[in-house]
Amino acid sequence: MSDYAVLGKRLPRVDGPVKAAGSARFTDDLSLPGMLHGKILRSPHPHARILRIDTTRAEQLPGVRAVIVGEDFGDYRYGLRADTRDEYPLARGKVRYLGEEVAAVAAVDEDTALEALELIRVDYEVLPAVTDPEEALLEGAPQLHDDKPGNISVHMKTGFGDVDEAFRQADYVREDRFYSQSVLHGFLEPNAALAHWEAPNRITIWASKQSPYFLYRNLSNCFNVPLSNVRLIQPYIGGGFGGKNGGYPVDFCAVMLSKKSGRPVKIVLTMEEVLSSHRRRHPMIVRLKTGVRKDGTILAHDCRIIADGGAGTGVGPSTIANAFYFLNLPYVVPNVRYEAFRAYTNRPISVAQRGNGIQQIRYAADVQLEMIAHDLGLDPVRIRQKNAVYTGYRTASGMNIHSCGLQETITGAVRAAEWDTHYRPWREKENEPLGRIATGVGIACNSFQSGARLTGHNCCTAVIKVHEDGTASLLTGSTDSGQGSETVLAMIVAEVLGIRLEDVFVPQTDSTVTPVDPGSFGSRVSSTAGNAVLIAARDARQQLLPVAAELLKAAPEAIEFRDCKVFVRGAPDKALRFRDLTRQTVAWGSGTSIIGQGSWGQTVPPMNFETGEGDASGAYSFGTQAAWVEVDTRTGRVTVPRMVVAHDLGFALNPLAVEGQHEGSIAGGVGHTIYEHCVEENGQNLTPNLTAYGLPTVYDLPREMVSLSIETIDPVGAFGAKESGEGTQVSTIPAIVNAIHNAIGVWITDLPVTPEKVLKALRDKKAQAKATAEGQS
Amino acid sequence: MAMQQMQLKVNGTLHTVMEQPHRTLLEVLREELGFTGTKRACRVGDCGACTVIIDGKAVLSCLTLAVEVQGREIITIEALGDGDRPDPLQRSFVDCGAVQCGFCTPGMVMSAKALLDENPHPDPDEVRRAIAGNLCRCTGYAKIVEAIEDAATRLA
Ligand code: FES
Ligand code: FES
């Protein structure tokens, strides 16, 4: 066991007290003198040409200070890469989804702003719309973007090994189609921005952003101001999960309204706006063909995906690439072929959501593996053990595994789930009558990246100021949207300097002060920013060492920092208090400042979006989940009373935070599997509230959640840590779907698992059994 | 709409405000009186983030008109704990890891407080019922239930 003073301990999060006290300020809690309230006018059509916008009456309404339309932003478009910039702050020429932003108003209060929206007249020429991604790719489908023929937003085609030969060699091949629905991020804090434009060209904005430096660059480009004049201050964030990464219309509009009105402007979306028109997870159709030997060894995957991208590209290329990467993990797949189309449709834009493309593919692959095990009469645990990757493995596509505890997670999950007691193969049960409540257990494995490797700026930087009283401030551009990274980074500072967690203060991101950072996505903060913080803390310690050596009359190498003391190793009485050392160092000679700095980038070259060759990250986590389900065979209702997560996270920097991530992942995964669903009609969300959408309540989630951390001490991540908050949501879906099969003998290949689908599947199965029996008689 | 004078007793202090009668308690608390600890999330009664206590009962302030609760005893999250000494519920939420992004937290704490004030020894089912109207996307609720049980023990 490691001998850390702070790391590895179950420490409560540093921002807990202010959040529990209600004094933590989120964007909507802020106001400025003279502040106006902004509202956005949205398109009532999924697809239409904008013929004319008349804002005259809105402008004349008393209390209205500014009205803006698409033309105010000139030709500015934004997006992840130069070739994918297809989003506008406000629609230009056309609207491409119902709810797209068309105009915005700033007024003295929200009621006046809302009234003004009703006075804006927009003449549309309604165009035929396409809301189904398969239809969007057909000849003759309505086209969304003139420069993207065929509605193809992203196309990726690649392969490694000899798939055709592998299928010829295979003893068994099966092909299935899976569908994963539209899932919303579900954060409770709606998107919000408070902007203040100061003439001639200075922007200050408080916005709810998990990755604030995207918006910082967006605003500089959009408003043509130098980056030094874009001050983005990050208040507390009420959850992100991928839905608060980039710049969105709410941000651009707040700034433009402020520029036009000369007053600060705040826009807070309503939940209805968020749910019906903000970003969401990619719905995906996955067609997967897999060949195995009769002992269950996987020989090849051939996978075709159609993803519903909605009306813009967003981070879509990374989603499509991720799905390919994690077709190759966590099982050994020697031959692989992949083709994916991300289609434009007249729906809100699909982006990353906790797992970014990986849930969808692993749902398909792990359920299909279970189908294969069932077909061949193989044990579900054994087939996973047999195919599990291992340390030193290199995927066919060239991803390198430097640490892997997958086998241990399987063993751990099986033990914690009391698998041997509860598991009976469906084959043994299938002739028994189904009771009112049928129970089953299921298992599935996952892998995930620890810090997605993208192109462009990918490095995290930390600056640590050590104050003369022995406390420290950590400046980082990595945000904490609730996952607890601020606490974990502060723990690293405390560990290296030998001080207490409460001695470290982490001010929130402020783009004029904190170092530029890629953002909190792709599970990068603990591992990547963690390494930057580690280097910075060592740098600060290094600056204290000469004075410590002098005062203690010892060699610098012999000096240790711990328990707020600095002492000579082996001679603990030769010691001084940390704060005496800092005071003396600051005053040494004519005085100095102790400022440690560290940067840590990626250890692997950037991903190739075209071929998918190479590493998706410098480190990969692995995990196994086991679900216990109860199916009410009369109502079709599925519940998950118990769920186990066993995760190889390298090293648990803070086990309390880790458990929270595991439990939150289960919550998101159970929601995706069973409850969450947008009912839509011609591009309109008919379920634009949290209840109808099905965000899980306390009654919907497992009463018992078991979290196991498997520590493999990764060579790349900070202190050996890997991610532990996204991969954990990847295998929740297949574990539950597999458990449902184990309970009632039906495969659900179309999410979510609604009661209607369960009942229909049971009816179909009965009819089929009857037909077979009649055929035999 | 015409303004109307209202008297609201919040956290033991009487406040006089001029408001339009259609304004919700949530809006008045946050915008006029500065009690921003009460969160504005769905605004339509789905999520519980805006929960306050009125005459001992947990109430959704987004569904309550300010004008209706004049003369009643309104308690917000700001009344809990005092300076360095948090309320046992707040302390348990932090120590048990029941806080992540924290946006649901004030509402959760207020629902829990209404429960414990009325029933100091709730069983797990009663705890779950008390927060059934409070949504949380981050925690999966397990640690929230644990925190409320922990606070009940601390208070005992
Ligand atoms: S804001 Fe009141 S219930 Fe959601
Ligand atoms: S802690 Fe984020 S919603 Fe509950």
Short mmCIF file of N, CA, C and O in Angstrom, two decimals, chain A residues 223-332:
data_model
loop_
_atom_site.label_atom_id
_atom_site.label_comp_id
_atom_site.label_asym_id
_atom_site.label_seq_id
_atom_site.Cartn_x
_atom_site.Cartn_y
_atom_site.Cartn_z
N PHE A 223 -16.18 38.19 -32.36
CA PHE A 223 -16.28 39.64 -32.14
C PHE A 223 -15.00 40.38 -32.54
O PHE A 223 -14.88 41.58 -32.33
N ASN A 224 -14.04 39.59 -33.08
CA ASN A 224 -12.80 40.19 -33.55
C ASN A 224 -12.12 41.01 -32.45
O ASN A 224 -11.78 42.17 -32.65
N VAL A 225 -11.96 40.42 -31.31
CA VAL A 225 -11.22 41.09 -30.22
C VAL A 225 -10.04 40.19 -29.84
O VAL A 225 -10.12 38.98 -29.99
N PRO A 226 -8.95 40.78 -29.35
CA PRO A 226 -7.81 39.93 -28.97
C PRO A 226 -8.17 39.02 -27.80
O PRO A 226 -9.02 39.37 -26.97
N LEU A 227 -7.52 37.88 -27.77
CA LEU A 227 -7.81 36.92 -26.69
C LEU A 227 -7.59 37.54 -25.31
O LEU A 227 -8.27 37.21 -24.35
N SER A 228 -6.63 38.45 -25.24
CA SER A 228 -6.36 39.08 -23.94
C SER A 228 -7.54 39.91 -23.46
O SER A 228 -7.64 40.26 -22.29
N ASN A 229 -8.44 40.24 -24.38
CA ASN A 229 -9.62 41.03 -24.00
C ASN A 229 -10.85 40.18 -23.76
O ASN A 229 -11.94 40.71 -23.58
N VAL A 230 -10.69 38.87 -23.85
CA VAL A 230 -11.83 37.99 -23.56
C VAL A 230 -11.64 37.44 -22.16
O VAL A 230 -10.75 36.62 -21.91
N ARG A 231 -12.43 37.90 -21.24
CA ARG A 231 -12.32 37.41 -19.87
C ARG A 231 -13.52 36.52 -19.57
O ARG A 231 -14.64 36.98 -19.43
N LEU A 232 -13.24 35.22 -19.52
CA LEU A 232 -14.31 34.27 -19.24
C LEU A 232 -14.13 33.79 -17.81
O LEU A 232 -13.11 33.16 -17.50
N ILE A 233 -15.05 34.14 -16.97
CA ILE A 233 -14.94 33.75 -15.57
C ILE A 233 -15.94 32.61 -15.33
O ILE A 233 -17.11 32.72 -15.69
N GLN A 234 -15.43 31.53 -14.75
CA GLN A 234 -16.25 30.34 -14.63
C GLN A 234 -16.88 30.24 -13.24
O GLN A 234 -16.20 29.94 -12.29
N PRO A 235 -18.18 30.49 -13.13
CA PRO A 235 -18.84 30.27 -11.83
C PRO A 235 -18.96 28.76 -11.57
O PRO A 235 -18.50 27.95 -12.37
N TYR A 236 -19.58 28.39 -10.47
CA TYR A 236 -19.86 26.96 -10.26
C TYR A 236 -20.74 26.46 -11.40
O TYR A 236 -21.54 27.21 -11.96
N ILE A 237 -20.57 25.18 -11.71
CA ILE A 237 -21.28 24.60 -12.85
C ILE A 237 -22.22 23.51 -12.33
O ILE A 237 -21.78 22.59 -11.64
N GLY A 238 -23.48 23.62 -12.70
CA GLY A 238 -24.47 22.65 -12.21
C GLY A 238 -24.56 21.43 -13.11
O GLY A 238 -25.63 21.09 -13.62
N GLY A 239 -23.45 20.76 -13.31
CA GLY A 239 -23.43 19.55 -14.14
C GLY A 239 -23.19 19.89 -15.60
O GLY A 239 -23.65 20.93 -16.09
N GLY A 240 -22.44 19.04 -16.30
CA GLY A 240 -22.15 19.30 -17.70
C GLY A 240 -22.37 18.06 -18.55
O GLY A 240 -23.18 18.06 -19.46
N PHE A 241 -21.63 17.01 -18.25
CA PHE A 241 -21.76 15.70 -18.93
C PHE A 241 -21.56 15.79 -20.44
O PHE A 241 -22.05 14.95 -21.17
N GLY A 242 -20.89 16.84 -20.90
CA GLY A 242 -20.66 16.98 -22.34
C GLY A 242 -21.56 18.03 -22.98
O GLY A 242 -21.34 18.42 -24.12
N GLY A 243 -22.55 18.51 -22.25
CA GLY A 243 -23.50 19.47 -22.81
C GLY A 243 -23.16 20.92 -22.49
O GLY A 243 -23.96 21.82 -22.74
N LYS A 244 -21.96 21.14 -21.93
CA LYS A 244 -21.55 22.52 -21.66
C LYS A 244 -20.11 22.72 -22.10
O LYS A 244 -19.34 23.42 -21.46
N ASN A 245 -19.76 22.08 -23.20
CA ASN A 245 -18.39 22.18 -23.67
C ASN A 245 -18.11 23.48 -24.41
O ASN A 245 -17.33 24.30 -23.96
N GLY A 246 -18.73 23.63 -25.57
CA GLY A 246 -18.34 24.71 -26.46
C GLY A 246 -19.13 25.98 -26.25
O GLY A 246 -19.82 26.16 -25.27
N GLY A 247 -18.97 26.89 -27.23
CA GLY A 247 -19.80 28.07 -27.24
C GLY A 247 -21.14 27.71 -27.86
O GLY A 247 -21.21 26.89 -28.79
N TYR A 248 -22.20 28.29 -27.35
CA TYR A 248 -23.54 28.03 -27.87
C TYR A 248 -24.22 29.37 -28.14
O TYR A 248 -23.77 30.41 -27.64
N PRO A 249 -25.32 29.35 -28.84
CA PRO A 249 -26.01 30.61 -29.13
C PRO A 249 -26.27 31.46 -27.88
O PRO A 249 -26.15 32.68 -27.93
N VAL A 250 -26.59 30.82 -26.76
CA VAL A 250 -26.87 31.59 -25.55
C VAL A 250 -25.69 32.48 -25.19
O VAL A 250 -25.86 33.64 -24.77
N ASP A 251 -24.47 32.01 -25.41
CA ASP A 251 -23.28 32.78 -25.06
C ASP A 251 -23.06 33.94 -26.05
O ASP A 251 -22.85 35.08 -25.65
N PHE A 252 -23.10 33.58 -27.34
CA PHE A 252 -22.88 34.61 -28.36
C PHE A 252 -23.95 35.70 -28.26
O PHE A 252 -23.65 36.88 -28.39
N CYS A 253 -25.19 35.29 -28.03
CA CYS A 253 -26.28 36.27 -27.98
C CYS A 253 -26.14 37.19 -26.78
O CYS A 253 -26.39 38.39 -26.87
N ALA A 254 -25.73 36.64 -25.64
CA ALA A 254 -25.57 37.49 -24.46
C ALA A 254 -24.53 38.58 -24.74
O ALA A 254 -24.74 39.75 -24.41
N VAL A 255 -23.43 38.20 -25.40
CA VAL A 255 -22.39 39.19 -25.68
C VAL A 255 -22.89 40.21 -26.70
O VAL A 255 -22.73 41.43 -26.53
N MET A 256 -23.53 39.73 -27.76
CA MET A 256 -23.98 40.66 -28.80
C MET A 256 -25.06 41.61 -28.26
O MET A 256 -25.06 42.81 -28.59
N LEU A 257 -25.94 41.10 -27.44
CA LEU A 257 -26.98 41.97 -26.86
C LEU A 257 -26.34 43.01 -25.95
O LEU A 257 -26.78 44.16 -25.89
N SER A 258 -25.30 42.61 -25.24
CA SER A 258 -24.62 43.56 -24.36
C SER A 258 -23.90 44.62 -25.21
O SER A 258 -23.94 45.82 -24.90
N LYS A 259 -23.29 44.16 -26.28
CA LYS A 259 -22.59 45.11 -27.16
C LYS A 259 -23.58 46.14 -27.72
O LYS A 259 -23.32 47.33 -27.75
N LYS A 260 -24.74 45.64 -28.12
CA LYS A 260 -25.72 46.53 -28.75
C LYS A 260 -26.40 47.45 -27.75
O LYS A 260 -26.72 48.59 -28.06
N SER A 261 -26.63 46.94 -26.54
CA SER A 261 -27.38 47.74 -25.57
C SER A 261 -26.47 48.56 -24.67
O SER A 261 -26.93 49.47 -23.98
N GLY A 262 -25.19 48.20 -24.62
CA GLY A 262 -24.29 48.90 -23.70
C GLY A 262 -24.50 48.51 -22.25
O GLY A 262 -24.02 49.19 -21.34
N ARG A 263 -25.25 47.46 -22.01
CA ARG A 263 -25.53 47.04 -20.63
C ARG A 263 -25.17 45.56 -20.48
O ARG A 263 -25.16 44.81 -21.45
N PRO A 264 -24.90 45.11 -19.25
CA PRO A 264 -24.70 43.67 -19.05
C PRO A 264 -26.00 42.92 -19.36
O PRO A 264 -27.10 43.44 -19.09
N VAL A 265 -25.87 41.74 -19.92
CA VAL A 265 -27.07 40.97 -20.29
C VAL A 265 -26.93 39.53 -19.80
O VAL A 265 -25.90 38.90 -20.01
N LYS A 266 -27.96 39.06 -19.17
CA LYS A 266 -27.96 37.66 -18.71
C LYS A 266 -29.04 36.88 -19.46
O LYS A 266 -30.17 37.35 -19.60
N ILE A 267 -28.65 35.72 -19.93
CA ILE A 267 -29.64 34.81 -20.53
C ILE A 267 -29.55 33.48 -19.81
O ILE A 267 -28.47 32.90 -19.70
N VAL A 268 -30.68 33.02 -19.31
CA VAL A 268 -30.74 31.69 -18.68
C VAL A 268 -31.82 30.93 -19.44
O VAL A 268 -32.96 31.38 -19.53
N LEU A 269 -31.45 29.80 -20.02
CA LEU A 269 -32.46 29.04 -20.76
C LEU A 269 -33.47 28.43 -19.80
O LEU A 269 -33.17 28.18 -18.64
N THR A 270 -34.66 28.18 -20.30
CA THR A 270 -35.61 27.40 -19.50
C THR A 270 -35.28 25.92 -19.74
O THR A 270 -34.62 25.57 -20.71
N MET A 271 -35.78 25.08 -18.84
CA MET A 271 -35.52 23.65 -19.02
C MET A 271 -36.18 23.16 -20.30
O MET A 271 -35.66 22.29 -20.99
N GLU A 272 -37.30 23.77 -20.65
CA GLU A 272 -37.96 23.37 -21.88
C GLU A 272 -37.07 23.66 -23.09
O GLU A 272 -36.95 22.85 -24.01
N GLU A 273 -36.42 24.82 -23.07
CA GLU A 273 -35.50 25.14 -24.17
C GLU A 273 -34.34 24.14 -24.22
O GLU A 273 -33.94 23.69 -25.27
N VAL A 274 -33.81 23.82 -23.02
CA VAL A 274 -32.67 22.89 -22.98
C VAL A 274 -33.10 21.53 -23.53
O VAL A 274 -32.42 20.95 -24.37
N LEU A 275 -34.25 21.06 -23.07
CA LEU A 275 -34.64 19.70 -23.43
C LEU A 275 -35.10 19.60 -24.88
O LEU A 275 -34.96 18.56 -25.51
N SER A 276 -35.67 20.68 -25.42
CA SER A 276 -36.16 20.51 -26.78
C SER A 276 -35.20 21.01 -27.84
O SER A 276 -35.31 20.60 -28.99
N SER A 277 -34.23 21.86 -27.49
CA SER A 277 -33.40 22.35 -28.59
C SER A 277 -31.91 22.38 -28.30
O SER A 277 -31.14 22.68 -29.20
N HIS A 278 -31.49 22.06 -27.09
CA HIS A 278 -30.05 22.06 -26.84
C HIS A 278 -29.45 20.73 -27.33
O HIS A 278 -30.14 19.87 -27.86
N ARG A 279 -28.13 20.60 -27.11
CA ARG A 279 -27.41 19.43 -27.62
C ARG A 279 -27.83 18.14 -26.90
O ARG A 279 -28.43 18.19 -25.84
N ARG A 280 -27.46 16.99 -27.46
CA ARG A 280 -27.80 15.70 -26.88
C ARG A 280 -26.85 14.62 -27.38
O ARG A 280 -26.03 14.86 -28.27
N ARG A 281 -26.99 13.41 -26.83
CA ARG A 281 -26.17 12.28 -27.26
C ARG A 281 -26.60 11.82 -28.65
O ARG A 281 -27.78 11.89 -29.00
N HIS A 282 -25.64 11.31 -29.43
CA HIS A 282 -25.96 10.81 -30.77
C HIS A 282 -26.85 9.57 -30.71
O HIS A 282 -26.42 8.56 -30.15
N PRO A 283 -28.02 9.61 -31.31
CA PRO A 283 -28.73 8.35 -31.54
C PRO A 283 -27.93 7.57 -32.59
O PRO A 283 -27.37 8.16 -33.51
N MET A 284 -27.88 6.26 -32.43
CA MET A 284 -27.08 5.47 -33.37
C MET A 284 -27.76 4.17 -33.75
O MET A 284 -28.33 3.50 -32.89
N ILE A 285 -27.63 3.83 -35.02
CA ILE A 285 -28.01 2.51 -35.50
C ILE A 285 -26.71 1.77 -35.73
O ILE A 285 -25.86 2.23 -36.51
N VAL A 286 -26.52 0.68 -35.03
CA VAL A 286 -25.28 -0.08 -35.14
C VAL A 286 -25.60 -1.45 -35.74
O VAL A 286 -26.40 -2.20 -35.17
N ARG A 287 -25.00 -1.74 -36.89
CA ARG A 287 -25.11 -3.09 -37.46
C ARG A 287 -23.78 -3.79 -37.25
O ARG A 287 -22.75 -3.32 -37.72
N LEU A 288 -23.83 -4.86 -36.51
CA LEU A 288 -22.57 -5.49 -36.11
C LEU A 288 -22.58 -6.96 -36.51
O LEU A 288 -23.54 -7.70 -36.21
N LYS A 289 -21.51 -7.35 -37.18
CA LYS A 289 -21.35 -8.75 -37.57
C LYS A 289 -20.08 -9.24 -36.87
O LYS A 289 -19.04 -8.57 -36.95
N THR A 290 -20.19 -10.36 -36.21
CA THR A 290 -19.06 -10.87 -35.43
C THR A 290 -18.85 -12.34 -35.72
O THR A 290 -19.81 -13.11 -35.80
N GLY A 291 -17.59 -12.71 -35.89
CA GLY A 291 -17.25 -14.11 -36.10
C GLY A 291 -16.42 -14.61 -34.93
O GLY A 291 -15.52 -13.90 -34.46
N VAL A 292 -16.75 -15.83 -34.47
CA VAL A 292 -16.01 -16.40 -33.33
C VAL A 292 -15.64 -17.85 -33.62
O VAL A 292 -16.23 -18.51 -34.49
N ARG A 293 -14.68 -18.35 -32.85
CA ARG A 293 -14.45 -19.78 -32.83
C ARG A 293 -15.49 -20.42 -31.94
O ARG A 293 -16.13 -19.74 -31.14
N LYS A 294 -15.59 -21.76 -31.96
CA LYS A 294 -16.67 -22.35 -31.17
C LYS A 294 -16.44 -22.23 -29.66
O LYS A 294 -17.36 -22.36 -28.88
N ASP A 295 -15.19 -21.92 -29.28
CA ASP A 295 -14.94 -21.68 -27.85
C ASP A 295 -15.21 -20.22 -27.45
O ASP A 295 -14.95 -19.82 -26.33
N GLY A 296 -15.71 -19.43 -28.40
CA GLY A 296 -16.07 -18.05 -28.07
C GLY A 296 -14.99 -17.03 -28.39
O GLY A 296 -15.21 -15.82 -28.22
N THR A 297 -13.84 -17.44 -28.86
CA THR A 297 -12.78 -16.49 -29.18
C THR A 297 -13.22 -15.60 -30.36
O THR A 297 -13.59 -16.11 -31.43
N ILE A 298 -13.15 -14.29 -30.15
CA ILE A 298 -13.58 -13.37 -31.20
C ILE A 298 -12.53 -13.33 -32.30
O ILE A 298 -11.34 -13.16 -32.02
N LEU A 299 -12.98 -13.47 -33.55
CA LEU A 299 -12.04 -13.40 -34.68
C LEU A 299 -12.17 -12.09 -35.44
O LEU A 299 -11.18 -11.58 -35.96
N ALA A 300 -13.37 -11.58 -35.52
CA ALA A 300 -13.53 -10.35 -36.31
C ALA A 300 -14.84 -9.63 -35.97
O ALA A 300 -15.84 -10.26 -35.60
N HIS A 301 -14.79 -8.31 -36.12
CA HIS A 301 -15.99 -7.48 -36.10
C HIS A 301 -16.08 -6.76 -37.44
O HIS A 301 -15.07 -6.24 -37.94
N ASP A 302 -17.29 -6.71 -37.97
CA ASP A 302 -17.55 -5.85 -39.11
C ASP A 302 -18.71 -4.97 -38.69
O ASP A 302 -19.80 -5.47 -38.40
N CYS A 303 -18.47 -3.67 -38.64
CA CYS A 303 -19.46 -2.79 -38.01
C CYS A 303 -19.83 -1.66 -38.94
O CYS A 303 -18.96 -1.03 -39.56
N ARG A 304 -21.13 -1.43 -39.05
CA ARG A 304 -21.61 -0.28 -39.82
C ARG A 304 -22.51 0.56 -38.94
O ARG A 304 -23.42 0.03 -38.30
N ILE A 305 -22.24 1.86 -38.94
CA ILE A 305 -22.99 2.74 -38.06
C ILE A 305 -23.64 3.85 -38.85
O ILE A 305 -23.03 4.40 -39.77
N ILE A 306 -24.87 4.15 -38.48
CA ILE A 306 -25.47 5.39 -38.94
C ILE A 306 -25.83 6.18 -37.70
O ILE A 306 -26.62 5.73 -36.87
N ALA A 307 -25.17 7.33 -37.56
CA ALA A 307 -25.41 8.17 -36.40
C ALA A 307 -26.25 9.36 -36.82
O ALA A 307 -26.05 9.92 -37.89
N ASP A 308 -27.18 9.73 -35.94
CA ASP A 308 -28.01 10.90 -36.19
C ASP A 308 -27.28 12.11 -35.61
O ASP A 308 -27.19 12.27 -34.40
N GLY A 309 -26.75 12.93 -36.50
CA GLY A 309 -25.95 14.07 -36.05
C GLY A 309 -26.77 15.31 -35.76
O GLY A 309 -26.25 16.27 -35.22
N GLY A 310 -28.05 15.29 -36.14
CA GLY A 310 -28.79 16.54 -36.02
C GLY A 310 -28.30 17.53 -37.07
O GLY A 310 -27.65 17.15 -38.04
N ALA A 311 -28.58 18.82 -36.83
CA ALA A 311 -28.38 19.81 -37.89
C ALA A 311 -26.97 20.37 -37.97
O ALA A 311 -26.69 21.19 -38.84
N GLY A 312 -26.07 19.95 -37.08
CA GLY A 312 -24.70 20.49 -37.13
C GLY A 312 -23.70 19.42 -36.77
O GLY A 312 -24.07 18.32 -36.35
N THR A 313 -22.42 19.74 -36.96
CA THR A 313 -21.40 18.71 -36.74
C THR A 313 -20.89 18.66 -35.31
O THR A 313 -20.60 17.58 -34.80
N GLY A 314 -20.80 19.80 -34.64
CA GLY A 314 -20.33 19.79 -33.26
C GLY A 314 -19.03 19.02 -33.12
O GLY A 314 -18.10 19.19 -33.92
N VAL A 315 -18.95 18.14 -32.12
CA VAL A 315 -17.75 17.33 -31.94
C VAL A 315 -17.91 15.96 -32.61
O VAL A 315 -17.21 15.01 -32.27
N GLY A 316 -18.86 15.89 -33.56
CA GLY A 316 -19.20 14.62 -34.20
C GLY A 316 -18.03 13.77 -34.69
O GLY A 316 -18.05 12.55 -34.52
N PRO A 317 -16.99 14.37 -35.31
CA PRO A 317 -15.88 13.53 -35.76
C PRO A 317 -15.26 12.72 -34.62
O PRO A 317 -14.86 11.56 -34.81
N SER A 318 -15.21 13.29 -33.43
CA SER A 318 -14.61 12.55 -32.31
C SER A 318 -15.55 11.42 -31.86
O SER A 318 -15.10 10.35 -31.46
N THR A 319 -16.84 11.65 -31.95
CA THR A 319 -17.80 10.62 -31.58
C THR A 319 -17.68 9.40 -32.48
O THR A 319 -17.66 8.25 -32.04
N ILE A 320 -17.58 9.69 -33.78
CA ILE A 320 -17.50 8.62 -34.77
C ILE A 320 -16.17 7.87 -34.64
O ILE A 320 -16.12 6.64 -34.74
N ALA A 321 -15.09 8.61 -34.37
CA ALA A 321 -13.79 7.96 -34.19
C ALA A 321 -13.78 7.13 -32.90
O ALA A 321 -13.26 6.01 -32.86
N ASN A 322 -14.38 7.67 -31.84
CA ASN A 322 -14.44 6.94 -30.57
C ASN A 322 -15.14 5.60 -30.71
O ASN A 322 -14.74 4.60 -30.14
N ALA A 323 -16.26 5.62 -31.45
CA ALA A 323 -17.00 4.37 -31.62
C ALA A 323 -16.10 3.34 -32.29
O ALA A 323 -16.13 2.16 -31.94
N PHE A 324 -15.27 3.80 -33.22
CA PHE A 324 -14.34 2.85 -33.84
C PHE A 324 -13.28 2.38 -32.85
O PHE A 324 -13.01 1.19 -32.72
N TYR A 325 -12.68 3.32 -32.14
CA TYR A 325 -11.62 2.93 -31.21
C TYR A 325 -12.11 1.84 -30.26
O TYR A 325 -11.43 0.86 -29.99
N PHE A 326 -13.31 2.05 -29.74
CA PHE A 326 -13.77 1.14 -28.69
C PHE A 326 -14.59 -0.03 -29.24
O PHE A 326 -15.20 -0.77 -28.50
N LEU A 327 -14.48 -0.21 -30.56
CA LEU A 327 -14.85 -1.48 -31.14
C LEU A 327 -13.69 -2.45 -30.89
O LEU A 327 -13.84 -3.66 -30.87
N ASN A 328 -12.51 -1.89 -30.67
CA ASN A 328 -11.27 -2.67 -30.50
C ASN A 328 -10.97 -3.04 -29.05
O ASN A 328 -10.02 -3.76 -28.79
N LEU A 329 -11.70 -2.47 -28.12
CA LEU A 329 -11.49 -2.73 -26.70
C LEU A 329 -12.85 -2.89 -26.03
O LEU A 329 -13.79 -2.27 -26.49
N PRO A 330 -12.95 -3.64 -24.96
CA PRO A 330 -11.92 -4.24 -24.11
C PRO A 330 -11.60 -5.70 -24.47
O PRO A 330 -10.94 -6.36 -23.67
N TYR A 331 -12.06 -6.17 -25.62
CA TYR A 331 -11.77 -7.56 -25.97
C TYR A 331 -10.77 -7.60 -27.12
O TYR A 331 -10.71 -6.66 -27.93
N VAL A 332 -10.06 -8.68 -27.22
CA VAL A 332 -9.11 -8.88 -28.31
C VAL A 332 -9.90 -9.08 -29.61
O VAL A 332 -10.73 -9.99 -29.70
#
